[in-house]
Amino acid sequence: NDALQQLQFHVERMPLAYIVWDTNFKAIEWNPAAEQMFGYSRSEAFGKSAYDLVVPTDSEVVEAVERIWHNLLAGDTSSHSVNANVRKAGSRLICEWFNTPLRDSQGHIRGVASMAMDVSEREASEAQLRDAQKLESLGVLAGGVAHDFNSSLMVILGNASLLRATPGLPAKAAEYVEFIENAGLRAG
């Protein structure tokens, strides 16, 4: 079949990892991009569970993956997620996954096709951007606080100057005014 051969040709050369899982979540197809991304050859991956191949042991990741898998087997056709994954060598990566259930001619689900792309760099860049935005917000907040504080100090220093210029001000009061002005100038 020409269409099938053409599809196989594209799957072999696509830059996305293409994996087909049976209903027990075991790999039955594993393209070259999956080999490169996760470090397992096609023969090493064949028949192995996703939990032995790409899913890290962190309980929150496992729970999220199990929820997605359950929904796929129930017929969810719009599965998209970004998860932490693990390579054969043990290093981590972040992958964006697009999954769809595969049905036979009677409409029964016989497996799941998954495409994944490594988005580790994108996620790191987005995290850096979020951190920069937080720092910028903090700077704006600090600038606003400094402005409000300086405005209050100007009122204090201005009134202290008016008080010092009051005719007949007792010497002790003039000494207190000087303390106020010195403290205000230091605070500024």
mmCIF file with all atom_site columns, N, CA and C in Angstrom, residues 13 28 33 35 41 49 71 75 87 150-151 163 168 172 184:
data_model
loop_
_atom_site.group_PDB
_atom_site.id
_atom_site.type_symbol
_atom_site.label_atom_id
_atom_site.label_alt_id
_atom_site.label_comp_id
_atom_site.label_asym_id
_atom_site.label_entity_id
_atom_site.label_seq_id
_atom_site.pdbx_PDB_ins_code
_atom_site.Cartn_x
_atom_site.Cartn_y
_atom_site.Cartn_z
_atom_site.occupancy
_atom_site.B_iso_or_equiv
_atom_site.pdbx_formal_charge
_atom_site.auth_seq_id
_atom_site.auth_comp_id
_atom_site.auth_asym_id
_atom_site.auth_atom_id
_atom_site.pdbx_PDB_model_num
ATOM 1  N N  . ARG A 1 13  ? 11.302  9.724  9.530  1.00 0.00 ? 13  ARG A N  1
ATOM 2  C CA . ARG A 1 13  ? 12.114  10.916 9.363  1.00 0.00 ? 13  ARG A CA 1
ATOM 3  C C  . ARG A 1 13  ? 11.626  12.135 10.136 1.00 0.00 ? 13  ARG A C  1
ATOM 4  N N  . ILE A 1 28  ? 5.048   -0.428 21.135 1.00 0.00 ? 28  ILE A N  1
ATOM 5  C CA . ILE A 1 28  ? 5.041   -1.358 19.993 1.00 0.00 ? 28  ILE A CA 1
ATOM 6  C C  . ILE A 1 28  ? 5.559   -0.678 18.721 1.00 0.00 ? 28  ILE A C  1
ATOM 7  N N  . ALA A 1 33  ? 13.487  9.322  16.032 1.00 0.00 ? 33  ALA A N  1
ATOM 8  C CA . ALA A 1 33  ? 13.499  10.511 16.898 1.00 0.00 ? 33  ALA A CA 1
ATOM 9  C C  . ALA A 1 33  ? 13.299  10.110 18.362 1.00 0.00 ? 33  ALA A C  1
ATOM 10 N N  . GLU A 1 35  ? 14.301  7.246  19.606 1.00 0.00 ? 35  GLU A N  1
ATOM 11 C CA . GLU A 1 35  ? 15.605  6.670  19.976 1.00 0.00 ? 35  GLU A CA 1
ATOM 12 C C  . GLU A 1 35  ? 16.561  7.779  20.418 1.00 0.00 ? 35  GLU A C  1
ATOM 13 N N  . SER A 1 41  ? 17.139  2.112  21.851 1.00 0.00 ? 41  SER A N  1
ATOM 14 C CA . SER A 1 41  ? 16.942  1.684  20.468 1.00 0.00 ? 41  SER A CA 1
ATOM 15 C C  . SER A 1 41  ? 15.520  1.128  20.350 1.00 0.00 ? 41  SER A C  1
ATOM 16 N N  . SER A 1 49  ? 7.228   -1.198 29.162 1.00 0.00 ? 49  SER A N  1
ATOM 17 C CA . SER A 1 49  ? 6.251   -0.245 29.680 1.00 0.00 ? 49  SER A CA 1
ATOM 18 C C  . SER A 1 49  ? 6.809   1.175  29.635 1.00 0.00 ? 49  SER A C  1
ATOM 19 N N  . ASN A 1 71  ? -7.735  8.462  30.752 1.00 0.00 ? 71  ASN A N  1
ATOM 20 C CA . ASN A 1 71  ? -8.622  9.246  29.882 1.00 0.00 ? 71  ASN A CA 1
ATOM 21 C C  . ASN A 1 71  ? -8.482  8.835  28.420 1.00 0.00 ? 71  ASN A C  1
ATOM 22 N N  . GLY A 1 75  ? -11.235 7.078  25.684 1.00 0.00 ? 75  GLY A N  1
ATOM 23 C CA . GLY A 1 75  ? -11.622 7.692  24.419 1.00 0.00 ? 75  GLY A CA 1
ATOM 24 C C  . GLY A 1 75  ? -11.309 9.165  24.273 1.00 0.00 ? 75  GLY A C  1
ATOM 25 N N  . ARG A 1 87  ? 15.507  9.973  30.450 1.00 0.00 ? 87  ARG A N  1
ATOM 26 C CA . ARG A 1 87  ? 16.209  9.252  29.379 1.00 0.00 ? 87  ARG A CA 1
ATOM 27 C C  . ARG A 1 87  ? 16.814  7.958  29.937 1.00 0.00 ? 87  ARG A C  1
ATOM 28 N N  . ASN A 1 150 ? 9.976   58.903 50.520 1.00 0.00 ? 150 ASN A N  1
ATOM 29 C CA . ASN A 1 150 ? 10.620  60.210 50.331 1.00 0.00 ? 150 ASN A CA 1
ATOM 30 C C  . ASN A 1 150 ? 9.617   61.351 50.393 1.00 0.00 ? 150 ASN A C  1
ATOM 31 N N  . SER A 1 151 ? 8.398   61.113 49.870 1.00 0.00 ? 151 SER A N  1
ATOM 32 C CA . SER A 1 151 ? 7.355   62.147 49.955 1.00 0.00 ? 151 SER A CA 1
ATOM 33 C C  . SER A 1 151 ? 7.026   62.454 51.414 1.00 0.00 ? 151 SER A C  1
ATOM 34 N N  . LEU A 1 163 ? 9.088   74.875 61.680 1.00 0.00 ? 163 LEU A N  1
ATOM 35 C CA . LEU A 1 163 ? 9.104   74.934 63.139 1.00 0.00 ? 163 LEU A CA 1
ATOM 36 C C  . LEU A 1 163 ? 10.362  75.659 63.631 1.00 0.00 ? 163 LEU A C  1
ATOM 37 N N  . GLY A 1 168 ? 10.723  83.019 68.564 1.00 0.00 ? 168 GLY A N  1
ATOM 38 C CA . GLY A 1 168 ? 10.623  82.741 69.998 1.00 0.00 ? 168 GLY A CA 1
ATOM 39 C C  . GLY A 1 168 ? 10.655  81.258 70.344 1.00 0.00 ? 168 GLY A C  1
ATOM 40 N N  . LYS A 1 172 ? 15.521  74.364 73.757 1.00 0.00 ? 172 LYS A N  1
ATOM 41 C CA . LYS A 1 172 ? 15.341  72.899 73.849 1.00 0.00 ? 172 LYS A CA 1
ATOM 42 C C  . LYS A 1 172 ? 14.527  72.406 72.653 1.00 0.00 ? 172 LYS A C  1
ATOM 43 N N  . GLY A 1 184 ? 15.783  62.740 59.540 1.00 0.00 ? 184 GLY A N  1
ATOM 44 C CA . GLY A 1 184 ? 15.113  62.770 58.239 1.00 0.00 ? 184 GLY A CA 1
ATOM 45 C C  . GLY A 1 184 ? 16.100  62.775 57.085 1.00 0.00 ? 184 GLY A C  1
#
